[in-house]
Short mmCIF file of C-alpha atoms and ligand atoms in Angstrom, two decimals:
data_model
loop_
_atom_site.label_atom_id
_atom_site.label_comp_id
_atom_site.label_asym_id
_atom_site.label_seq_id
_atom_site.Cartn_x
_atom_site.Cartn_y
_atom_site.Cartn_z
CA MET A 233 104.77 120.98 105.26
CA ALA A 234 106.87 122.58 102.42
CA ARG A 235 108.54 119.98 100.32
CA LEU A 236 110.82 120.53 97.33
CA PRO A 237 109.25 118.77 94.25
CA VAL A 238 111.40 116.58 92.20
CA VAL A 239 110.94 116.09 88.46
CA GLY A 240 112.63 113.13 87.01
CA GLY A 241 113.19 112.55 83.19
CA ASN A 242 113.43 108.80 82.36
CA TRP A 243 114.68 108.53 78.78
CA LYS A 244 114.33 104.75 79.05
CA MET A 245 116.23 102.97 76.13
CA HIS A 246 116.03 105.92 73.80
CA THR A 247 118.70 108.30 72.20
CA ALA A 248 121.78 107.63 70.30
CA ARG A 249 124.80 109.27 71.73
CA GLY A 250 124.67 112.35 69.54
CA GLU A 251 121.10 112.87 70.42
CA ALA A 252 121.75 112.54 74.15
CA VAL A 253 124.53 114.95 74.05
CA ALA A 254 122.34 117.55 72.15
CA LEU A 255 119.46 116.86 74.53
CA LEU A 256 121.71 117.34 77.58
CA SER A 257 123.00 120.69 76.41
CA ALA A 258 119.37 121.80 75.62
CA LEU A 259 118.24 120.82 78.97
CA ARG A 260 121.18 122.52 80.65
CA ARG A 261 120.30 125.74 78.64
CA GLU A 262 116.61 125.67 79.54
CA LEU A 263 116.78 124.45 83.21
CA ASP A 264 120.04 125.45 84.97
CA GLY A 265 119.34 127.49 87.93
CA LEU A 266 115.65 126.69 88.09
CA ALA A 267 114.27 127.37 91.67
CA GLY A 268 111.54 125.54 93.27
CA ALA A 269 112.12 122.08 91.92
CA GLN A 270 114.87 119.46 91.77
CA VAL A 271 115.38 118.21 88.31
CA VAL A 272 116.95 114.69 87.73
CA ILE A 273 117.86 113.59 84.24
CA CYS A 274 117.99 109.70 83.78
CA PRO A 275 119.59 108.81 80.40
CA PRO A 276 120.61 105.18 79.39
CA ALA A 277 123.53 103.82 81.19
CA PRO A 278 126.17 104.30 78.51
CA TRP A 279 125.43 108.12 78.55
CA LEU A 280 125.65 108.63 82.31
CA GLY A 281 129.10 109.73 81.96
CA ASP A 282 128.26 112.25 79.23
CA ALA A 283 125.43 113.48 81.48
CA ALA A 284 127.67 113.88 84.46
CA ASP A 285 130.13 115.97 82.34
CA ALA A 286 127.36 117.92 80.56
CA LEU A 287 125.55 118.93 83.81
CA ALA A 288 128.52 119.31 86.05
CA GLY A 289 128.27 122.77 87.76
CA THR A 290 124.63 123.07 86.95
CA THR A 291 121.48 122.48 89.33
CA LEU A 292 120.56 119.49 87.20
CA GLU A 293 121.23 116.25 88.74
CA VAL A 294 121.83 112.82 87.10
CA GLY A 295 120.05 109.73 87.69
CA ALA A 296 120.40 105.96 86.56
CA GLN A 297 117.22 103.93 85.51
CA ASP A 298 118.34 100.70 87.27
CA VAL A 299 121.01 99.17 89.43
CA HIS A 300 122.12 95.81 90.52
CA TRP A 301 122.33 94.93 94.26
CA GLU A 302 125.64 93.53 94.57
CA PRO A 303 128.59 95.94 94.71
CA LYS A 304 130.80 94.07 92.37
CA GLY A 305 131.50 90.61 91.10
CA ALA A 306 130.85 88.19 88.20
CA PHE A 307 127.51 89.63 86.99
CA THR A 308 127.81 90.19 83.33
CA GLY A 309 126.02 93.07 82.05
CA ALA A 310 125.15 94.49 85.58
CA VAL A 311 125.97 97.82 86.94
CA SER A 312 126.43 98.27 90.81
CA ALA A 313 125.60 101.12 92.91
CA PRO A 314 129.21 102.12 93.93
CA MET A 315 129.93 102.39 90.04
CA LEU A 316 126.86 104.62 89.54
CA ALA A 317 127.58 106.77 92.46
CA SER A 318 130.74 108.22 90.71
CA VAL A 319 128.52 109.48 87.81
CA ALA A 320 124.93 109.79 89.25
CA SER A 321 123.41 110.86 92.40
CA TRP A 322 119.95 109.26 91.85
CA VAL A 323 118.60 105.84 90.75
CA ILE A 324 115.17 104.67 89.73
CA VAL A 325 114.34 101.39 91.62
CA GLY A 326 111.49 99.07 90.97
CA HIS A 327 110.16 100.74 87.74
CA SER A 328 107.29 98.74 86.45
CA GLU A 329 109.13 97.89 83.28
CA ARG A 330 111.84 96.19 85.36
CA ARG A 331 109.19 94.50 87.46
CA TYR A 332 106.92 93.29 84.74
CA LEU A 333 109.07 93.10 81.48
CA PHE A 334 112.39 91.89 83.19
CA GLY A 335 110.70 89.85 86.19
CA GLU A 336 112.30 91.85 88.91
CA THR A 337 111.03 90.45 92.13
CA ALA A 338 109.90 92.36 95.25
CA GLU A 339 113.11 90.98 97.07
CA GLU A 340 115.34 92.17 94.24
CA THR A 341 113.56 95.72 94.30
CA ASN A 342 114.38 95.75 98.10
CA ALA A 343 117.88 94.63 97.68
CA LYS A 344 118.38 97.37 94.90
CA LEU A 345 117.06 100.07 97.32
CA ARG A 346 119.17 99.05 100.12
CA ALA A 347 122.39 98.87 97.95
CA SER A 348 121.57 102.34 96.48
CA LEU A 349 121.11 103.82 99.90
CA ALA A 350 124.41 102.15 100.99
CA ALA A 351 126.25 103.64 98.11
CA GLY A 352 124.90 107.18 98.90
CA LEU A 353 122.57 107.28 95.90
CA SER A 354 118.94 108.85 96.33
CA PRO A 355 116.56 106.23 95.19
CA ILE A 356 113.18 106.95 93.34
CA LEU A 357 111.20 103.82 94.47
CA ALA A 358 108.48 103.28 91.90
CA VAL A 359 105.08 101.72 92.83
CA GLY A 360 101.81 101.27 91.24
CA GLU A 361 98.98 99.09 90.28
CA ARG A 362 98.28 97.13 86.96
CA GLN A 363 95.09 97.46 85.16
CA GLU A 364 93.72 94.21 86.58
CA GLU A 365 94.74 95.41 90.13
CA ILE A 366 92.75 98.64 90.03
CA GLY A 367 90.06 97.16 92.42
CA ARG A 368 92.69 96.33 95.07
CA VAL A 369 95.05 99.27 94.54
CA ALA A 370 95.54 99.94 98.33
CA ASP A 371 96.73 96.39 98.89
CA VAL A 372 99.03 96.41 95.95
CA LEU A 373 100.56 99.73 97.21
CA ALA A 374 100.81 98.38 100.71
CA ALA A 375 102.59 95.27 99.66
CA GLN A 376 105.08 97.20 97.37
CA LEU A 377 105.76 99.44 100.16
CA THR A 378 106.24 96.75 102.72
CA GLU A 379 108.60 94.73 100.54
CA GLY A 380 110.43 97.62 99.19
CA PHE A 381 111.29 98.95 102.61
CA ARG A 382 111.86 95.50 104.23
CA GLY A 383 114.77 95.67 106.61
CA ILE A 384 114.85 99.57 106.56
CA GLU A 385 114.33 101.03 109.96
CA ARG A 386 113.91 104.63 109.25
CA LEU A 387 112.61 106.50 106.13
CA PRO A 388 115.75 108.21 104.82
CA ALA A 389 115.18 111.77 103.65
CA ASP A 390 116.50 111.03 100.24
CA VAL A 391 114.08 108.42 99.26
CA VAL A 392 111.51 109.55 96.75
CA ILE A 393 108.29 107.43 95.87
CA ALA A 394 106.99 107.61 92.45
CA TYR A 395 103.41 106.55 92.22
CA GLU A 396 103.04 105.20 88.65
CA PRO A 397 99.78 103.24 87.72
CA VAL A 398 101.22 100.81 85.21
CA TRP A 399 98.16 101.18 82.91
CA ALA A 400 99.04 104.89 82.57
CA ILE A 401 102.69 104.61 81.53
CA GLY A 402 103.32 105.34 77.96
CA THR A 403 99.53 104.85 77.09
CA GLY A 404 98.46 108.61 77.11
CA LEU A 405 95.74 107.33 79.68
CA ALA A 406 96.98 109.43 82.56
CA ALA A 407 95.38 108.98 85.94
CA THR A 408 92.90 111.75 86.82
CA PRO A 409 94.47 114.47 89.11
CA ASP A 410 92.01 113.46 91.90
CA ASP A 411 92.82 109.75 91.74
CA ALA A 412 96.67 110.50 91.61
CA GLN A 413 96.27 112.82 94.60
CA ALA A 414 94.27 110.23 96.49
CA ARG A 415 96.80 107.46 95.73
CA CYS A 416 99.71 109.71 96.74
CA ALA A 417 97.95 110.78 100.04
CA LEU A 418 97.18 106.92 100.69
CA ILE A 419 101.00 106.29 100.19
CA ARG A 420 101.76 109.02 102.68
CA THR A 421 99.51 107.49 105.22
CA MET A 422 101.13 104.14 104.63
CA LEU A 423 104.54 105.75 105.17
CA ALA A 424 103.34 107.27 108.43
CA GLU A 425 102.18 103.90 109.64
CA ARG A 426 105.35 102.07 108.58
CA PHE A 427 107.87 104.81 109.67
CA ASN A 428 106.38 107.92 111.40
CA THR A 429 104.34 111.09 110.63
CA ALA A 430 107.39 113.51 110.43
CA SER A 431 109.23 111.35 107.95
CA ALA A 432 106.06 110.76 105.83
CA ASP A 433 105.28 114.38 105.79
CA ALA A 434 108.83 115.13 104.54
CA CYS A 435 108.80 112.45 101.86
CA ARG A 436 108.48 113.60 98.24
CA ILE A 437 105.90 111.57 96.32
CA GLN A 438 105.90 111.98 92.54
CA TYR A 439 103.13 111.09 90.15
CA GLY A 440 104.17 109.41 86.88
CA GLY A 441 102.34 108.04 83.88
CA SER A 442 101.65 110.00 80.62
CA VAL A 443 102.60 113.29 82.17
CA ILE A 444 102.73 115.98 79.47
CA THR A 445 102.87 119.77 79.23
CA GLY A 446 99.00 119.79 79.07
CA ASN A 447 98.27 118.04 82.30
CA ILE A 448 101.17 118.69 84.61
CA GLU A 449 99.70 121.82 86.31
CA ASP A 450 96.81 119.71 87.39
CA TYR A 451 99.09 117.13 89.14
CA ALA A 452 101.53 119.91 90.53
CA LYS A 453 98.78 121.78 92.43
CA GLN A 454 97.68 118.70 94.35
CA PRO A 455 98.80 118.86 97.88
CA ASP A 456 100.33 115.34 98.22
CA ILE A 457 102.02 115.27 94.72
CA ASP A 458 105.51 116.63 94.85
CA GLY A 459 106.64 116.47 91.29
CA ALA A 460 106.68 113.91 88.46
CA LEU A 461 108.44 111.23 86.87
CA VAL A 462 108.20 111.71 83.15
CA GLY A 463 109.03 109.21 80.38
CA GLY A 464 108.18 110.11 76.78
CA ALA A 465 107.79 113.86 77.34
CA SER A 466 111.36 113.95 78.76
CA LEU A 467 112.82 113.29 75.51
CA ASP A 468 111.77 116.81 74.20
CA ALA A 469 113.91 119.40 75.97
CA ALA A 470 111.25 122.19 75.55
CA ALA A 471 108.40 120.02 76.68
CA PHE A 472 110.46 118.72 79.76
CA ALA A 473 111.43 122.27 80.66
CA THR A 474 107.75 123.47 80.47
CA ILE A 475 106.96 120.59 82.80
CA CYS A 476 109.70 121.31 85.27
CA ARG A 477 108.70 125.07 85.32
CA ALA A 478 105.07 124.20 85.88
CA VAL A 479 106.14 122.14 88.94
CA ALA A 480 108.45 124.77 90.29
CA ALA A 481 105.77 127.47 89.90
CA ALA A 482 102.94 125.37 91.57
P1 LIG B 729 105.51 107.96 80.38
O1 LIG B 729 106.53 107.03 81.27
O2 LIG B 729 105.63 109.48 80.92
O3 LIG B 729 106.13 107.84 78.97
O4 LIG B 729 104.17 107.48 80.56
C1 LIG B 729 106.60 107.37 82.71
C2 LIG B 729 107.46 106.55 83.40
O5 LIG B 729 107.83 105.35 82.95
O6 LIG B 729 108.11 106.86 84.45
#
């Protein structure tokens, strides 16, 4: 089954506005027109409008890093899916930094996923085990998928899963390509059981966690890994472009 891989660049809480604008124009120069991979740039929320402007008319797409589940209301500091939909087409949901640094619950992740889909945003649902959960990774992934997709009848084609072992994020301790492949294959099996084989086969599953130019090829060639979610290396236009090209060429 040929799946178009997706590479996400999650800038997290980095870049001043001038840096963001410069990075966006460098990415546009490097990556516009790239065939063989979808590229999603996820800047901090205040620069989403800049990103939408800078990337308009290109093949690069804009994503948000988080979303609130209510469409509007008295939720100081929060940003809703319908708001994001006017500047972005993607949103990361359930990133481990939201789950474990900000205490996002499984119910909230599920509500965010549903709100994103309702607003027409393509969610990247992030799942992955913590260091202390390595021995029961299958149970952790099963629970995150079950809870993440609660109330969702069919697997929408525009949902991407990011398998991101928490211990590999920002640490330089990337999962081995074999382990990452095994986990992504396991996720696909779980999706087939939860939904059906056809939609599981069609679903893009990324690997994330210390992806750099030096290791991306080893992930990209794995049969069940369909791109990457990149944090630190996405802040360097040349490095991120190399990663995207490696994915597109795999
Ligand atoms: P990293 O972050 O590439 O810096 O490890 C990955 C992520 O959080 O998605």
